[in-house]
Short mmCIF file of C-alpha atoms and ligand atoms in Angstrom, two decimals:
data_model
loop_
_atom_site.label_atom_id
_atom_site.label_comp_id
_atom_site.label_asym_id
_atom_site.label_seq_id
_atom_site.Cartn_x
_atom_site.Cartn_y
_atom_site.Cartn_z
CA MET Y 33 107.13 80.23 111.91
CA ILE Y 34 105.31 83.52 112.12
CA PHE Y 35 104.46 85.72 115.06
CA VAL Y 36 100.93 87.17 115.44
CA THR Y 37 100.42 89.67 118.29
CA GLY Y 38 97.04 90.29 119.60
CA GLY Y 39 95.79 86.94 118.07
CA ALA Y 40 93.12 86.43 120.76
CA GLY Y 41 91.27 89.59 119.78
CA PHE Y 42 88.63 89.96 117.01
CA ILE Y 43 90.76 90.46 113.94
CA GLY Y 44 93.91 88.47 115.00
CA SER Y 45 91.72 85.39 115.95
CA ASN Y 46 89.95 85.44 112.53
CA PHE Y 47 93.47 85.87 110.88
CA ILE Y 48 94.98 82.84 112.61
CA LEU Y 49 92.05 80.67 112.03
CA ASP Y 50 92.14 81.67 108.28
CA TYR Y 51 95.72 81.45 107.92
CA LEU Y 52 96.00 77.87 109.51
CA SER Y 53 93.22 76.74 107.12
CA ARG Y 54 95.46 77.49 104.22
CA HIS Y 55 99.16 77.11 105.40
CA ASP Y 56 101.13 74.70 107.46
CA GLU Y 57 103.40 77.04 108.86
CA HIS Y 58 103.55 77.39 112.61
CA VAL Y 59 102.04 80.46 114.17
CA LEU Y 60 102.92 81.90 117.79
CA ASN Y 61 100.20 84.05 119.12
CA ILE Y 62 101.53 86.61 121.56
CA ASP Y 63 98.74 88.02 123.51
CA LYS Y 64 98.39 89.78 126.97
CA LEU Y 65 94.62 88.69 127.21
CA THR Y 66 93.25 91.88 128.20
CA TYR Y 67 89.43 92.19 128.40
CA ALA Y 68 89.44 92.00 124.56
CA GLY Y 69 91.48 88.89 124.35
CA ASN Y 70 89.47 85.55 124.21
CA PRO Y 71 91.39 82.27 123.96
CA TYR Y 72 88.01 80.69 123.39
CA ASN Y 73 87.91 82.23 119.79
CA LEU Y 74 90.83 79.83 119.15
CA GLY Y 75 89.47 76.67 120.69
CA SER Y 76 89.08 74.79 117.25
CA LEU Y 77 92.89 74.78 117.50
CA ASP Y 78 93.25 72.86 120.43
CA GLY Y 79 95.81 70.13 119.92
CA ASP Y 80 96.89 71.41 116.68
CA ALA Y 81 100.64 71.35 116.64
CA ARG Y 82 100.99 74.24 114.40
CA TYR Y 83 99.49 76.66 116.80
CA HIS Y 84 101.33 78.11 119.87
CA PHE Y 85 100.25 80.66 122.46
CA VAL Y 86 102.34 82.77 124.91
CA GLN Y 87 100.61 85.29 127.27
CA ALA Y 88 102.83 88.39 127.21
CA ASP Y 89 102.74 92.07 126.92
CA VAL Y 90 103.93 93.51 123.64
CA ALA Y 91 105.88 96.22 125.66
CA ASP Y 92 107.83 93.63 127.80
CA HIS Y 93 111.27 93.91 126.24
CA ALA Y 94 113.03 90.80 127.79
CA LYS Y 95 110.15 88.64 127.05
CA ILE Y 96 109.67 89.58 123.42
CA ALA Y 97 113.39 89.56 122.81
CA GLU Y 98 113.52 86.00 124.31
CA LEU Y 99 110.59 84.84 122.05
CA PHE Y 100 112.55 86.12 118.76
CA SER Y 101 115.68 84.38 119.72
CA ARG Y 102 114.03 81.18 120.72
CA HIS Y 103 111.66 80.83 117.73
CA ARG Y 104 113.47 82.82 115.11
CA PRO Y 105 110.29 83.99 113.10
CA ARG Y 106 110.25 84.79 109.35
CA ALA Y 107 107.63 87.51 109.93
CA ILE Y 108 105.79 89.24 112.66
CA LEU Y 109 102.15 90.49 112.25
CA HIS Y 110 101.30 93.12 114.68
CA PHE Y 111 97.50 93.36 115.54
CA ALA Y 112 97.85 93.87 119.26
CA ALA Y 113 96.40 97.14 120.30
CA GLU Y 114 93.86 98.85 122.60
CA SER Y 115 91.30 99.47 119.87
CA HIS Y 116 88.16 101.02 121.23
CA VAL Y 117 87.74 104.77 120.73
CA ASP Y 118 85.32 105.12 123.65
CA ARG Y 119 87.64 103.35 126.08
CA SER Y 120 90.51 105.57 124.81
CA ILE Y 121 88.38 108.76 125.82
CA HIS Y 122 87.96 107.19 129.30
CA SER Y 123 91.40 105.96 129.85
CA PRO Y 124 93.96 106.93 127.26
CA GLY Y 125 97.02 105.66 129.15
CA GLU Y 126 96.58 102.10 128.20
CA PHE Y 127 96.52 103.14 124.57
CA ILE Y 128 99.77 104.82 124.88
CA HIS Y 129 101.32 101.86 126.59
CA THR Y 130 100.16 99.27 124.15
CA ASN Y 131 99.84 101.07 120.84
CA VAL Y 132 102.86 103.42 121.28
CA ASN Y 133 105.33 101.75 123.60
CA GLY Y 134 104.26 98.31 122.61
CA THR Y 135 104.84 98.92 118.91
CA PHE Y 136 108.20 100.63 119.69
CA ASN Y 137 109.41 97.79 121.65
CA LEU Y 138 108.45 95.09 118.97
CA LEU Y 139 110.30 97.38 116.39
CA GLU Y 140 113.32 97.59 118.62
CA VAL Y 141 113.47 93.73 119.15
CA ALA Y 142 112.83 93.07 115.57
CA ARG Y 143 115.27 95.45 114.35
CA HIS Y 144 118.08 93.90 116.43
CA TYR Y 145 116.96 90.31 115.36
CA TRP Y 146 116.72 91.20 111.84
CA SER Y 147 120.22 92.90 111.60
CA ASP Y 148 121.79 89.74 112.85
CA LEU Y 149 120.15 87.44 110.21
CA GLU Y 150 121.89 85.86 107.14
CA ALA Y 151 121.37 87.98 103.96
CA GLN Y 152 118.62 85.85 102.44
CA GLN Y 153 116.74 85.80 105.64
CA ARG Y 154 117.20 89.59 106.10
CA GLN Y 155 115.74 90.03 102.73
CA GLU Y 156 112.75 87.78 103.41
CA PHE Y 157 111.86 89.01 106.97
CA ARG Y 158 108.71 91.24 107.28
CA PHE Y 159 107.30 93.30 110.08
CA LEU Y 160 103.62 93.91 109.25
CA HIS Y 161 101.77 96.60 111.22
CA VAL Y 162 98.01 96.39 111.22
CA SER Y 163 96.57 99.91 111.54
CA THR Y 164 93.41 101.80 110.94
CA ASP Y 165 91.84 104.43 108.52
CA GLU Y 166 91.22 106.58 111.81
CA VAL Y 167 94.63 107.98 111.56
CA TYR Y 168 93.58 110.23 108.71
CA GLY Y 169 90.88 111.99 110.75
CA THR Y 170 87.61 112.76 109.57
CA LEU Y 171 86.05 113.54 106.02
CA GLY Y 172 83.40 116.07 104.88
CA SER Y 173 80.44 114.58 102.93
CA ASP Y 174 81.94 115.59 99.49
CA ASP Y 175 85.68 114.81 100.23
CA ALA Y 176 87.47 112.12 98.31
CA PRO Y 177 88.13 108.90 100.42
CA PHE Y 178 91.39 108.42 102.30
CA SER Y 179 94.24 107.40 100.07
CA GLU Y 180 97.64 106.18 101.15
CA THR Y 181 99.00 109.94 100.74
CA THR Y 182 96.20 111.72 102.88
CA PRO Y 183 97.86 113.60 105.65
CA TYR Y 184 97.41 112.16 109.03
CA ALA Y 185 94.99 114.06 111.25
CA PRO Y 186 94.04 111.81 114.21
CA ASN Y 187 91.23 113.13 116.59
CA SER Y 188 90.92 110.63 119.18
CA PRO Y 189 93.46 109.28 121.69
CA TYR Y 190 92.99 105.69 120.04
CA SER Y 191 93.67 107.23 116.58
CA ALA Y 192 96.53 109.42 117.74
CA SER Y 193 98.22 106.41 119.31
CA LYS Y 194 97.84 104.33 116.29
CA ALA Y 195 99.13 107.33 114.11
CA ALA Y 196 102.23 107.49 116.42
CA SER Y 197 102.70 103.84 115.89
CA ASP Y 198 102.58 104.06 112.12
CA HIS Y 199 105.07 106.98 112.38
CA LEU Y 200 107.45 104.68 114.15
CA VAL Y 201 107.12 101.86 111.69
CA ARG Y 202 107.77 104.32 108.74
CA ALA Y 203 110.82 105.72 110.52
CA TYR Y 204 112.22 102.02 111.35
CA HIS Y 205 112.00 101.43 107.43
CA HIS Y 206 113.44 104.66 106.38
CA THR Y 207 116.20 104.78 109.11
CA TYR Y 208 117.20 101.21 109.49
CA GLY Y 209 115.87 99.60 106.54
CA LEU Y 210 113.69 97.32 108.39
CA PRO Y 211 111.42 95.51 105.95
CA THR Y 212 107.96 96.92 107.18
CA LEU Y 213 104.52 96.85 105.71
CA THR Y 214 101.70 98.85 107.05
CA THR Y 215 97.85 98.36 106.36
CA ASN Y 216 95.21 100.93 107.27
CA CYS Y 217 91.87 99.32 107.11
CA SER Y 218 88.54 100.64 107.58
CA ASN Y 219 85.83 99.37 110.22
CA ASN Y 220 85.58 95.55 110.45
CA TYR Y 221 82.53 93.28 111.43
CA GLY Y 222 82.14 89.69 111.52
CA PRO Y 223 82.40 86.58 113.87
CA TYR Y 224 84.20 87.06 117.31
CA HIS Y 225 83.66 90.71 117.37
CA PHE Y 226 83.70 91.87 121.02
CA PRO Y 227 80.28 93.56 121.79
CA GLU Y 228 81.49 96.92 122.76
CA LYS Y 229 81.62 97.98 119.07
CA LEU Y 230 78.59 98.96 117.20
CA ILE Y 231 77.44 96.01 115.23
CA PRO Y 232 77.84 93.20 117.83
CA LEU Y 233 76.56 95.53 120.62
CA VAL Y 234 73.40 96.30 118.72
CA ILE Y 235 72.83 92.59 117.79
CA LEU Y 236 73.15 91.46 121.44
CA ASN Y 237 71.33 94.39 122.95
CA ALA Y 238 68.46 93.79 120.49
CA LEU Y 239 68.04 90.04 121.41
CA ASP Y 240 68.21 91.03 125.20
CA GLY Y 241 65.32 93.77 124.63
CA LYS Y 242 67.81 96.51 125.76
CA PRO Y 243 68.13 100.05 124.02
CA LEU Y 244 70.17 100.23 120.84
CA PRO Y 245 72.34 103.27 121.57
CA ILE Y 246 72.84 105.81 118.59
CA TYR Y 247 75.35 108.36 119.35
CA GLY Y 248 74.30 111.97 118.22
CA ASP Y 249 72.12 112.05 115.10
CA GLY Y 250 73.37 108.70 113.75
CA GLN Y 251 74.45 110.19 110.53
CA GLN Y 252 78.26 109.49 111.02
CA ILE Y 253 79.40 107.35 108.18
CA ARG Y 254 81.82 104.38 108.46
CA ASP Y 255 83.27 102.09 105.51
CA TRP Y 256 82.44 98.62 106.62
CA LEU Y 257 84.55 95.52 105.73
CA PHE Y 258 83.90 91.97 106.40
CA VAL Y 259 86.77 90.57 108.64
CA GLY Y 260 87.51 87.60 106.29
CA ASP Y 261 88.33 90.24 103.65
CA HIS Y 262 90.71 91.97 105.89
CA CYS Y 263 92.35 88.81 106.53
CA THR Y 264 92.67 88.03 102.95
CA ALA Y 265 94.24 91.45 102.13
CA ILE Y 266 96.78 91.05 105.05
CA ARG Y 267 97.73 87.62 103.51
CA GLU Y 268 98.29 89.26 100.22
CA VAL Y 269 100.27 92.14 101.65
CA LEU Y 270 102.43 89.89 103.67
CA ALA Y 271 103.21 87.70 100.59
CA ARG Y 272 103.63 90.28 97.95
CA GLY Y 273 103.74 93.77 99.49
CA VAL Y 274 106.65 96.17 99.06
CA PRO Y 275 108.78 96.69 102.09
CA GLY Y 276 108.30 100.23 103.24
CA GLU Y 277 104.97 100.73 101.58
CA THR Y 278 101.55 101.24 103.13
CA TYR Y 279 98.28 99.78 101.86
CA ASN Y 280 94.80 100.97 102.54
CA ILE Y 281 92.02 98.30 102.86
CA GLY Y 282 88.45 98.97 102.57
CA GLY Y 283 85.15 97.71 101.60
CA TRP Y 284 83.59 100.38 99.42
CA ASN Y 285 80.63 100.15 101.91
CA GLU Y 286 79.81 103.61 103.30
CA LYS Y 287 76.85 103.43 105.48
CA ALA Y 288 75.46 105.93 108.08
CA ASN Y 289 75.28 104.26 111.52
CA LEU Y 290 71.56 104.76 111.92
CA ASP Y 291 71.18 102.79 108.45
CA VAL Y 292 73.35 99.98 109.80
CA VAL Y 293 71.39 99.68 113.07
CA ARG Y 294 68.07 99.46 110.92
CA THR Y 295 69.47 96.90 108.78
CA LEU Y 296 70.40 94.84 111.69
CA CYS Y 297 67.00 95.35 113.19
CA ASP Y 298 65.25 94.23 109.86
CA MET Y 299 67.34 91.24 109.75
CA LEU Y 300 66.60 90.16 113.34
CA ASP Y 301 62.87 90.75 112.69
CA GLU Y 302 63.04 88.18 110.05
CA LEU Y 303 65.23 85.68 111.60
CA LYS Y 304 64.15 86.03 115.34
CA PRO Y 305 60.85 87.87 115.32
CA LYS Y 306 59.82 89.54 118.74
CA ALA Y 307 56.53 88.51 120.12
CA ALA Y 308 55.20 92.13 119.34
CA GLY Y 309 56.76 95.06 117.26
CA SER Y 310 60.07 95.51 115.66
CA TYR Y 311 63.57 95.62 117.05
CA ARG Y 312 63.65 99.17 115.54
CA ASP Y 313 61.41 100.16 118.47
CA GLN Y 314 64.52 99.70 120.73
CA ILE Y 315 66.54 102.36 118.96
CA THR Y 316 67.40 105.06 121.38
CA PHE Y 317 69.46 108.29 120.65
CA VAL Y 318 71.98 108.83 123.28
CA GLN Y 319 74.60 111.53 124.11
CA ASP Y 320 77.23 111.88 121.18
CA ARG Y 321 80.89 110.66 121.61
CA PRO Y 322 83.19 113.62 122.22
CA GLY Y 323 85.16 114.59 119.25
CA HIS Y 324 83.16 112.09 117.11
CA ASP Y 325 84.60 111.71 113.46
CA ARG Y 326 81.90 112.44 110.99
CA ARG Y 327 83.02 110.29 108.10
CA TYR Y 328 85.55 107.59 107.03
CA ALA Y 329 85.97 106.23 103.53
CA ILE Y 330 88.67 104.28 102.00
CA ASP Y 331 90.19 104.45 98.57
CA ALA Y 332 91.60 100.75 98.27
CA ARG Y 333 92.70 101.13 94.57
CA LYS Y 334 96.23 100.79 95.32
CA LEU Y 335 95.76 97.30 96.90
CA GLU Y 336 93.60 96.30 93.85
CA ARG Y 337 96.02 97.71 91.24
CA GLU Y 338 99.17 96.37 92.84
CA LEU Y 339 98.28 93.21 94.43
CA GLY Y 340 94.89 92.31 92.92
CA TRP Y 341 92.90 92.30 96.04
CA LYS Y 342 89.20 93.10 96.10
CA PRO Y 343 86.68 92.36 98.90
CA ALA Y 344 84.77 89.16 98.36
CA GLU Y 345 81.77 90.26 100.48
CA THR Y 346 79.18 92.97 99.92
CA PHE Y 347 77.67 94.50 103.03
CA GLU Y 348 74.54 92.57 102.49
CA THR Y 349 76.24 89.17 102.29
CA GLY Y 350 78.71 89.94 105.01
CA ILE Y 351 76.21 91.34 107.51
CA ALA Y 352 73.83 88.35 106.94
CA LYS Y 353 76.77 86.01 107.81
CA THR Y 354 77.54 87.90 110.98
CA VAL Y 355 73.89 88.08 112.32
CA ARG Y 356 73.56 84.33 111.63
CA TRP Y 357 76.93 83.73 113.56
CA TYR Y 358 75.78 85.61 116.62
CA LEU Y 359 72.47 83.65 116.57
CA ASP Y 360 74.31 80.39 116.21
CA ASN Y 361 76.88 80.88 118.92
CA PRO Y 362 75.13 81.66 122.22
CA GLN Y 363 78.01 79.86 124.10
CA TRP Y 364 80.53 82.36 122.93
CA VAL Y 365 78.20 85.24 123.66
CA ALA Y 366 77.61 84.00 127.19
CA ASN Y 367 81.47 83.47 127.52
CA VAL Y 368 82.32 87.24 126.69
CA ARG Y 369 79.63 88.81 128.92
CA SER Y 370 81.74 88.96 132.09
CA GLY Y 371 81.45 91.21 135.13
CA GLY Y 372 83.97 93.52 133.49
CA TYR Y 373 81.86 93.85 130.21
CA LEU Y 374 78.88 94.75 132.29
CA LYS Y 375 80.77 97.40 134.28
CA TRP Y 376 81.71 98.83 130.92
CA LEU Y 377 78.26 99.09 129.63
CA GLU Y 378 77.29 100.91 132.86
CA LEU Y 379 80.30 103.41 132.68
CA GLN Y 380 79.52 104.10 129.00
CA TYR Y 381 75.86 104.22 128.63
CA GLY Y 382 74.45 104.55 132.21
CA GLY Y 383 72.26 107.59 132.44
CA LYS Y 384 73.17 108.99 128.73
CA GLU Y 385 69.80 108.15 127.26
CA LYS Y 386 68.19 111.12 125.28
CA SER Y 387 65.13 109.52 123.59
P1 NAD V 670 90.63 93.78 119.74
O1 NAD V 670 90.53 94.94 120.79
O2 NAD V 670 89.48 92.88 119.49
O3 NAD V 670 91.98 92.86 120.08
C1 NAD V 670 93.17 93.33 120.60
C2 NAD V 670 93.93 92.15 121.11
O4 NAD V 670 95.25 92.66 121.50
C3 NAD V 670 93.36 91.45 122.26
O5 NAD V 670 93.47 90.07 122.08
C4 NAD V 670 94.18 92.03 123.38
O6 NAD V 670 94.20 91.01 124.53
C5 NAD V 670 95.58 92.18 122.62
N1 NAD V 670 96.33 93.22 123.49
C6 NAD V 670 95.98 94.27 123.98
N2 NAD V 670 97.10 94.96 124.66
C7 NAD V 670 98.17 94.14 124.60
C8 NAD V 670 99.43 94.07 124.95
N3 NAD V 670 99.96 95.19 125.59
N4 NAD V 670 100.15 93.12 124.71
C9 NAD V 670 99.80 92.17 123.90
N5 NAD V 670 98.54 91.84 123.55
C10 NAD V 670 97.70 93.01 123.85
O7 NAD V 670 91.08 94.54 118.42
P2 NAD V 670 90.72 94.09 116.93
O8 NAD V 670 89.53 94.83 116.62
O9 NAD V 670 91.06 92.77 116.61
O10 NAD V 670 91.91 95.03 116.12
C11 NAD V 670 93.22 94.46 115.93
C12 NAD V 670 94.12 95.54 115.16
O11 NAD V 670 93.37 96.02 113.85
C13 NAD V 670 94.40 96.66 115.91
O12 NAD V 670 95.75 97.11 115.76
C14 NAD V 670 93.43 97.80 115.53
O13 NAD V 670 93.96 99.05 115.63
C15 NAD V 670 93.27 97.47 113.95
N6 NAD V 670 92.16 97.70 113.16
C16 NAD V 670 90.91 97.30 113.80
C17 NAD V 670 89.74 97.72 113.17
C18 NAD V 670 88.36 97.31 113.55
O14 NAD V 670 87.30 97.62 113.08
N7 NAD V 670 88.30 96.49 114.67
C19 NAD V 670 89.89 98.40 111.89
C20 NAD V 670 91.14 98.69 111.38
C21 NAD V 670 92.25 98.32 112.11
P1 TYD V 671 82.66 101.77 116.65
O1 TYD V 671 82.18 100.35 116.49
O2 TYD V 671 82.93 101.99 118.22
O3 TYD V 671 84.08 101.97 115.70
P2 TYD V 671 84.84 103.29 115.58
O4 TYD V 671 84.43 104.30 116.50
O5 TYD V 671 86.23 102.87 115.58
O6 TYD V 671 84.36 103.63 114.06
O7 TYD V 671 81.66 102.77 116.45
C1 TYD V 671 81.14 102.79 115.04
C2 TYD V 671 80.31 103.96 114.91
O8 TYD V 671 79.02 103.68 115.58
C3 TYD V 671 80.83 105.28 115.30
O9 TYD V 671 80.45 106.33 114.42
C4 TYD V 671 80.26 105.35 116.77
C5 TYD V 671 78.94 104.68 116.66
N1 TYD V 671 78.42 104.07 117.83
C6 TYD V 671 77.03 104.38 118.26
O10 TYD V 671 76.45 105.23 117.65
N2 TYD V 671 76.58 103.73 119.26
C7 TYD V 671 77.35 102.85 120.03
O11 TYD V 671 76.98 102.28 121.11
C8 TYD V 671 78.70 102.53 119.57
C9 TYD V 671 79.65 101.59 120.21
C10 TYD V 671 79.28 103.10 118.45
#
């Protein structure tokens, strides 16, 4: 069995669906089911004997220890996190709880479990920590992309909490020899993405006739990766990554936010035209995010060189799949738009419109 934490979230649920389409190994999904956790994402696994779910907080020591001793996993893949930068600006405490204390707790439990294993199992055990490129801070327009040796310089409470967790993972390998692997990935997009993040928010607001909020001048750059490619990379790192190493994962797709939003509008104009005008008419510049990082870019050559991984999707093919998925899944969309989601939109966007 493998453990997956945060498997009801965006990337974790894509990972579990992808993993179980290729393996017969059992998966235990440990998820607290915060606002971002949606068991509906994994509805297609209902009745599948290989899939197991436990609702638990990764920071709950007794519960996590009990799960390790009962199920004896060969690996843990740690996706669970508070993941949204804007929420980390409003309420950083949750980010420290889950991303820092939660990761620390998993490391402690895993260390004790691992140190009691037989020699062969000890050698094969893996703690794979899923992290972000945001730990490296921000780049100028002429700077080289982030590599695995770029110094950490996190700028938001989210990225600082992820950086702290990465450092703990590093220390547990260095000090105790725990066989850890860390992946630092760029911005993902694709199916099951919660509509607080740029791409799903824009698709759904466009269809609803609402403003498409662009922070600041919209010239901030992100390096976009289709979520299926992230899942493939994680499988490769789990199978063949070297314990103690970190691997950057990216799509070689640097795009300015405004260009991403315009592309989405043009695709929707084609697939679901409005009665009059273009979705571009809904683009609205709003107050910038405090401390907003200007540019992220990932140098993913280590992963390609050492493990042969390359993204299968270009931005054009991945974004076309994504827009079609949102159009084809109105049930999922209706399901995630709860009262809590609407309150978030009011908190984050209410009264911030500039033009
Ligand atoms: P998400 O917010 O969609 O999902 C997070 C999941 O973790 C949810 O199911 C939530 O219920 C669960 N969770 C939160 N707190 C928990 C706790 N205390 N105990 C147990 N479960 C808890 O996040 P995501 O976008 O799927 O990101 C997954 C991981 O990938 C995160 O570690 C994130 O930092 C990292 N990452 C994300 C991106 C991206 O673009 N989304 C890019 C690079 C790295
Ligand atoms: P987001 O999806 O929140 O990811 P991250 O902050 O982790 O990169 O945002 C992607 C980019 O889009 C980021 O530069 C902020 C910007 N953005 C907007 O311009 N408007 C929005 O409403 C949101 C949510 C993000």
